[in-house]
Coordinates of C-alpha atoms in Angstrom, one line a residue:
X1 CA 13.3 -68.3 -30.5
X2 CA 16.8 -67.3 -29.7
X3 CA 17.5 -63.9 -28.3
X4 CA 20.8 -62.2 -28.9
X5 CA 23.0 -61.2 -25.9
X6 CA 22.7 -57.5 -27.0
X7 CA 18.9 -57.6 -26.6
X8 CA 19.2 -59.2 -23.2
X9 CA 21.6 -56.6 -22.0
X10 CA 19.3 -53.8 -23.2
X11 CA 16.3 -55.4 -21.4
X12 CA 18.3 -55.7 -18.2
X13 CA 19.5 -52.1 -18.4
X14 CA 16.0 -50.8 -18.9
X15 CA 14.8 -52.8 -15.9
X16 CA 17.6 -51.5 -13.7
X17 CA 17.0 -47.9 -14.8
X18 CA 13.3 -48.2 -14.4
X19 CA 13.6 -49.7 -10.9
X20 CA 16.1 -47.0 -9.9
X21 CA 13.7 -44.3 -11.2
X22 CA 10.8 -45.8 -9.3
X23 CA 12.8 -46.2 -6.1
X24 CA 14.2 -42.6 -6.4
X25 CA 10.7 -41.2 -7.1
X26 CA 9.3 -43.1 -4.2
X27 CA 12.1 -41.9 -1.9
X28 CA 11.4 -38.3 -2.9
X29 CA 7.6 -38.8 -2.6
X30 CA 8.1 -40.3 0.9
X31 CA 10.3 -37.5 1.8
X32 CA 7.7 -35.0 0.8
X33 CA 4.9 -36.8 2.6
X34 CA 7.0 -37.2 5.7
X35 CA 7.7 -33.5 5.6
X36 CA 4.0 -32.8 5.4
X37 CA 3.1 -35.3 8.1
X38 CA 5.8 -33.8 10.3
X39 CA 4.4 -30.4 9.7
X40 CA 0.9 -31.4 10.6
X41 CA 2.0 -33.2 13.7
X42 CA 3.8 -30.0 14.9
X43 CA 1.0 -27.6 14.1
X44 CA 2.9 -26.1 11.1
X45 CA 1.2 -23.9 8.6
X46 CA 1.3 -25.5 5.1
X47 CA 0.7 -23.4 2.1
X48 CA 0.8 -24.4 -1.6
X49 CA 0.7 -22.7 -5.0
X50 CA -1.7 -23.2 -7.9
X51 CA -4.6 -21.9 -5.7
X52 CA -4.2 -24.7 -3.2
X53 CA -3.8 -23.4 0.3
X54 CA -3.9 -25.6 3.4
X55 CA -3.8 -24.1 6.9
X56 CA -3.0 -26.1 10.0
X57 CA -2.3 -24.5 13.3
X58 CA -2.4 -25.5 16.9
X59 CA -5.7 -24.9 18.5
X60 CA -4.8 -26.1 21.9
X61 CA -1.5 -24.3 22.6
X62 CA 0.7 -27.4 22.6
X63 CA 3.4 -26.4 20.1
X64 CA 6.7 -24.9 21.0
X65 CA 7.1 -23.0 17.8
X66 CA 5.0 -21.7 14.9
X67 CA 6.5 -22.4 11.5
X68 CA 5.6 -21.6 8.0
X69 CA 6.2 -24.1 5.2
X70 CA 5.7 -23.2 1.6
X71 CA 5.2 -26.1 -0.8
X72 CA 6.3 -24.8 -4.2
X73 CA 5.2 -27.8 -6.2
X74 CA 2.5 -30.4 -5.4
X75 CA 2.2 -32.0 -8.9
X76 CA 2.6 -35.7 -9.3
X77 CA 5.6 -35.3 -11.7
X78 CA 7.8 -33.1 -9.6
X79 CA 9.4 -33.0 -6.2
X80 CA 8.1 -30.7 -3.4
X81 CA 10.6 -28.1 -2.5
X82 CA 10.0 -27.0 1.1
X83 CA 11.4 -23.8 2.6
X84 CA 11.1 -23.7 6.4
X85 CA 11.2 -20.3 8.0
X86 CA 11.0 -19.8 11.8
X87 CA 9.7 -16.3 12.6
X88 CA 11.3 -14.2 15.2
X89 CA 8.5 -14.7 17.6
X90 CA 7.9 -18.2 18.8
X91 CA 4.9 -17.3 21.0
X92 CA 1.7 -19.2 20.7
X93 CA -0.2 -17.1 18.2
X94 CA -2.6 -18.1 15.5
X95 CA -0.9 -17.4 12.2
X96 CA -4.0 -18.3 10.2
X97 CA -5.3 -14.9 9.1
X98 CA -8.8 -16.3 8.7
X99 CA -9.0 -16.8 12.5
X100 CA -7.9 -13.2 13.2
X101 CA -10.3 -12.0 10.5
X102 CA -13.1 -13.9 12.3
X103 CA -12.4 -12.0 15.5
X104 CA -12.3 -8.7 13.7
X105 CA -15.5 -9.5 11.8
X106 CA -17.4 -10.2 15.0
X107 CA -16.2 -6.8 16.4
X108 CA -17.4 -5.1 13.2
X109 CA -20.8 -6.8 13.5
X110 CA -21.0 -5.4 17.0
X111 CA -20.0 -1.9 15.9
X112 CA -22.5 -1.8 13.1
X113 CA -25.4 -3.1 15.2
X114 CA -24.6 -0.6 18.0
X115 CA -24.4 2.3 15.6
X116 CA -28.1 1.7 14.8
X117 CA -29.2 2.0 18.4
X118 CA -30.3 5.3 20.0
X119 CA -28.8 6.7 23.1
X120 CA -25.6 4.7 23.2
X121 CA -23.1 6.5 25.3
X122 CA -19.4 5.9 26.0
X123 CA -18.8 8.6 28.6
X124 CA -17.3 7.9 32.0
X125 CA -20.5 8.3 33.9
X126 CA -22.3 5.7 31.7
X127 CA -19.4 3.3 32.1
X128 CA -19.5 3.8 35.9
X129 CA -23.2 3.1 36.0
X130 CA -23.0 0.0 33.8
X131 CA -20.0 -1.5 35.5
X132 CA -21.7 -1.0 38.9
X133 CA -24.4 -3.5 38.0
X134 CA -22.7 -5.8 35.4
X135 CA -21.1 -9.1 36.5
X136 CA -17.5 -9.0 35.2
X137 CA -14.8 -11.2 36.7
X138 CA -11.4 -9.5 37.4
X139 CA -7.9 -11.0 37.4
X140 CA -5.5 -8.3 38.6
X141 CA -2.4 -10.5 38.2
X142 CA -3.0 -11.2 34.6
X143 CA -4.8 -8.0 34.0
X144 CA -8.0 -9.1 32.3
X145 CA -11.8 -8.7 32.6
X146 CA -14.1 -11.5 31.7
X147 CA -17.9 -11.0 31.2
X148 CA -19.5 -14.5 31.8
X149 CA -22.5 -15.5 29.8
X150 CA -24.1 -18.6 31.3
X151 CA -24.4 -21.6 29.0
X152 CA -21.3 -20.4 27.0
X153 CA -18.5 -22.4 28.8
X154 CA -18.7 -20.4 32.0
X155 CA -18.0 -23.5 34.1
X156 CA -14.7 -24.1 32.3
X157 CA -13.8 -20.5 32.5
X158 CA -14.3 -20.5 36.2
X159 CA -11.9 -23.4 36.3
X160 CA -9.4 -21.4 34.5
X161 CA -9.9 -18.4 36.8
X162 CA -9.5 -20.6 39.9
X163 CA -6.2 -22.0 38.6
X164 CA -4.8 -18.6 37.7
X165 CA -5.9 -17.2 41.2
X166 CA -4.1 -20.1 42.9
X167 CA -7.3 -21.5 44.4
X168 CA -6.6 -25.0 43.0
X169 CA -3.6 -26.6 41.4
X170 CA -5.3 -27.7 38.2
X171 CA -8.7 -27.5 36.5
X172 CA -9.6 -31.2 37.2
X173 CA -9.8 -30.3 40.9
X174 CA -12.9 -28.2 40.3
X175 CA -16.1 -30.2 40.6
X176 CA -19.7 -29.3 40.2
X177 CA -19.8 -28.4 43.9
X178 CA -17.0 -25.8 43.6
X179 CA -18.4 -23.7 40.7
X180 CA -19.3 -20.8 43.1
X181 CA -16.0 -20.9 45.0
X182 CA -14.4 -18.3 42.7
X183 CA -17.1 -15.7 43.0
X184 CA -17.2 -16.2 46.8
X185 CA -13.5 -15.6 47.2
X186 CA -12.8 -12.9 44.5
X187 CA -14.4 -9.5 43.9
X188 CA -16.2 -8.9 40.6
X189 CA -15.6 -5.6 38.9
X190 CA -18.8 -4.0 40.4
X191 CA -17.3 -4.3 43.9
X192 CA -14.4 -2.0 43.0
X193 CA -14.7 1.8 43.3
X194 CA -15.8 3.7 40.3
X195 CA -12.2 5.0 39.7
X196 CA -10.8 1.5 40.0
X197 CA -13.4 0.1 37.5
X198 CA -12.7 2.8 34.9
X199 CA -8.9 2.2 35.3
X200 CA -9.3 -1.5 34.6
X201 CA -11.6 -0.9 31.7
X202 CA -9.0 1.3 30.1
X203 CA -5.9 -0.9 30.8
X204 CA -7.0 -4.5 31.1
X205 CA -7.8 -7.0 28.3
X206 CA -11.6 -7.4 28.1
X207 CA -13.3 -10.5 26.6
X208 CA -16.6 -12.3 26.4
X209 CA -17.9 -15.4 24.6
X210 CA -21.2 -16.0 22.7
X211 CA -22.9 -18.8 20.9
X212 CA -25.9 -19.3 18.7
X213 CA -28.8 -17.8 20.7
X214 CA -31.1 -20.7 20.0
X215 CA -28.5 -23.3 21.0
X216 CA -27.9 -21.5 24.3
X217 CA -31.6 -21.5 25.0
X218 CA -31.8 -25.2 24.3
X219 CA -28.8 -25.9 26.5
X220 CA -30.5 -23.9 29.3
X221 CA -33.8 -25.7 28.9
X222 CA -32.2 -29.2 28.9
X223 CA -30.0 -28.4 31.9
X224 CA -32.6 -26.7 34.1
X225 CA -35.8 -28.5 33.1
X226 CA -35.5 -31.5 30.7
X227 CA -32.7 -33.0 32.9
X228 CA -33.6 -30.9 35.9
X229 CA -34.2 -33.9 38.2
X230 CA -30.9 -35.6 37.1
X231 CA -29.0 -32.3 37.5
X232 CA -30.7 -31.6 40.9
X233 CA -31.9 -28.2 39.6
X234 CA -34.6 -28.0 42.2
X235 CA -34.4 -24.2 42.6
X236 CA -35.0 -23.6 38.9
X237 CA -37.8 -26.1 38.8
X238 CA -39.5 -24.4 41.7
X239 CA -38.6 -20.8 40.8
X240 CA -39.3 -21.0 37.1
X241 CA -40.9 -24.4 36.5
X242 CA -44.0 -23.5 38.5
X243 CA -44.5 -20.1 36.9
X244 CA -43.9 -21.5 33.4
X245 CA -46.6 -24.1 33.9
X246 CA -48.9 -21.5 35.4
X247 CA -48.4 -19.3 32.3
X248 CA -49.0 -22.2 29.9
X249 CA -51.9 -23.7 32.0
X250 CA -53.7 -20.9 34.0
X251 CA -56.5 -23.4 34.8
X252 CA -54.1 -25.6 36.9
X253 CA -54.4 -25.6 40.7
X254 CA -51.4 -24.9 42.9
X255 CA -51.2 -28.6 43.7
X256 CA -51.2 -29.5 40.0
X257 CA -48.6 -26.9 39.3
X258 CA -46.3 -28.2 42.0
X259 CA -46.6 -31.7 40.6
X260 CA -45.9 -30.5 37.0
X261 CA -42.9 -28.4 37.7
X262 CA -40.5 -31.1 36.6
X263 CA -42.4 -31.6 33.3
X264 CA -41.9 -28.3 31.5
X265 CA -41.9 -28.8 27.8
X266 CA -39.6 -26.9 25.3
X267 CA -42.6 -25.2 23.8
X268 CA -43.8 -24.0 27.2
X269 CA -40.3 -22.8 28.1
X270 CA -39.9 -20.8 24.9
X271 CA -43.4 -19.3 25.2
X272 CA -42.5 -18.1 28.7
X273 CA -39.1 -16.7 27.7
X274 CA -40.7 -14.7 24.9
X275 CA -43.5 -13.4 27.1
X276 CA -41.2 -12.2 29.8
X277 CA -38.0 -11.4 27.9
X278 CA -38.0 -7.7 28.7
X279 CA -39.1 -7.9 32.3
X280 CA -37.4 -8.7 35.6
X281 CA -38.6 -12.2 35.4
X282 CA -35.9 -13.1 32.8
X283 CA -33.1 -15.3 34.1
X284 CA -29.4 -14.8 33.4
X285 CA -29.3 -18.2 31.6
X286 CA -31.5 -16.9 28.8
X287 CA -31.1 -13.1 29.1
X288 CA -29.9 -11.4 25.9
X289 CA -26.2 -11.1 25.4
X290 CA -26.2 -7.3 24.8
X291 CA -28.0 -6.8 28.2
X292 CA -25.6 -9.0 30.1
X293 CA -22.3 -7.7 28.9
X294 CA -23.1 -4.3 27.2
X295 CA -20.8 -4.6 24.2
X296 CA -22.1 -1.4 22.8
X297 CA -20.7 0.6 25.8
X298 CA -17.7 -1.6 26.7
X299 CA -15.2 -2.1 24.0
X300 CA -14.2 -5.8 24.3
X301 CA -10.8 -6.7 22.9
X302 CA -11.9 -10.2 22.1
X303 CA -15.4 -11.7 21.5
X304 CA -14.9 -15.4 21.2
X305 CA -17.5 -18.0 20.1
X306 CA -18.6 -21.3 21.6
X307 CA -18.4 -22.9 18.2
X308 CA -14.6 -22.5 18.4
X309 CA -14.3 -22.3 22.2
X310 CA -10.9 -24.0 22.8
X311 CA -9.2 -22.1 20.0
X312 CA -10.6 -18.8 21.0
X313 CA -10.0 -19.3 24.7
X314 CA -6.4 -20.4 24.3
X315 CA -5.9 -17.3 22.2
X316 CA -7.2 -15.2 25.1
X317 CA -4.9 -17.0 27.5
X318 CA -1.9 -16.4 25.2
X319 CA -2.8 -12.7 24.9
X320 CA -2.8 -12.3 28.7
X321 CA 0.4 -14.4 29.0
X322 CA -1.1 -17.2 31.0
X323 CA -0.4 -20.2 28.8
X324 CA 2.5 -21.2 31.0
X325 CA 0.0 -21.7 33.8
X326 CA -3.0 -23.4 32.0
X327 CA -4.6 -24.2 28.7
X328 CA -8.3 -24.2 28.3
X329 CA -9.9 -27.4 29.7
X330 CA -11.7 -29.8 27.4
X331 CA -15.5 -29.5 27.5
X332 CA -15.9 -33.1 28.7
X333 CA -14.7 -31.9 32.2
X334 CA -18.1 -30.2 32.6
X335 CA -20.0 -33.4 33.2
X336 CA -23.4 -32.1 32.2
X337 CA -24.6 -33.9 29.1
X338 CA -26.4 -30.9 27.5
X339 CA -24.2 -30.5 24.5
X340 CA -26.3 -29.4 21.5
X341 CA -25.8 -29.7 17.8
X342 CA -27.4 -28.2 14.8
X343 CA -29.3 -31.5 14.3
X344 CA -30.7 -31.7 17.9
X345 CA -31.6 -28.0 17.8
X346 CA -33.5 -28.5 14.6
X347 CA -35.5 -31.3 16.3
X348 CA -36.5 -29.0 19.1
X349 CA -37.3 -26.0 16.9
X350 CA -39.6 -28.3 14.9
X351 CA -41.8 -28.6 18.0
X352 CA -42.6 -24.9 17.7
X353 CA -45.1 -23.2 15.3
X354 CA -43.9 -20.8 12.6
X355 CA -45.2 -17.9 14.7
X356 CA -43.4 -19.1 17.8
X357 CA -40.1 -19.3 15.9
X358 CA -40.7 -15.8 14.5
X359 CA -41.4 -14.4 18.0
X360 CA -38.3 -16.1 19.4
X361 CA -36.2 -14.7 16.6
X362 CA -37.5 -11.2 17.2
X363 CA -36.8 -11.5 21.0
X364 CA -33.1 -12.2 20.2
X365 CA -32.9 -10.1 17.0
X366 CA -30.1 -7.9 18.3
X367 CA -28.0 -10.8 19.4
X368 CA -28.3 -12.4 16.0
X369 CA -27.3 -9.3 14.2
X370 CA -24.7 -8.2 16.7
X371 CA -22.7 -11.4 16.6
X372 CA -23.2 -12.5 13.1
X373 CA -25.5 -15.5 13.6
X374 CA -28.2 -16.8 11.2
X375 CA -31.4 -18.5 12.1
X376 CA -30.3 -22.2 12.0

């Protein structure tokens, strides 16, 4: 069959036009994708219309600028038009309102929980008494107060404090044998005069960190008892391991108790914690948050969470203008393999009876309510 020259030319024209369209469309699509990738790589906030909103921001304080990019169209048949706006401030600040809302929501949880408690006072005498007995770290150069809660990244925060104080050049220089160096060299708030304590409460940034109460308990158990021999926690195994075994097994002889101090089970540990939660036999590694840091009396500016520890900690460092000196260290520097997850927590909780879980929940009831945690 013979094809006329006119038909051939029409076919060639269609092929050329089609190819040009595909190439142009691919170019525009690549340009759009490259813009998005570039944005993600630089910690840019990307927002889109048609109810599609994506938020990306730097969680580790590594970006020089915070930018907002609005994608006006994300449909397959149109080109993305990107407007880039650089705000006046280029400081490291989370622009994701959800993050700031989370911080505010936690403070609101605290306020509501505290409002239900009797005899909560905020007068100067009360604050003087509380700060005379509460462990709060002070940094006078960067003007902040940090209330440490053990098993909530305190080792890494001590690293940060030591770098800021000039004790070490960087956080990697702080090993497990140096954890107490900071407290031995620097005065906690309770060592200041009453007037000095009140002045710092009124003028310094105040912050603390919390985590799911049950996860913290599990972390303490694994560190001090399950891995006690590996972690050389001999003091804890002697001071608490023996009493825990004696509470769980009153029929054991002193010799048997000494031999069993390294074999404390999770069920025995939880039973002991519940039994002595409101006595002087409680330890700071499993004491309730509200008793350690007194958030009802002390108005903390920031209450961060372990679940977002790097993001929240770097936000604190930005707020006290210390990000030129250090960013929050990665948790892997800690070295202790006691990291817990929801799955591992569930496995341990499954070892307890329903009544034991109920008793444990009641023991930490106020911490759950105050910081917005659910059971598991």
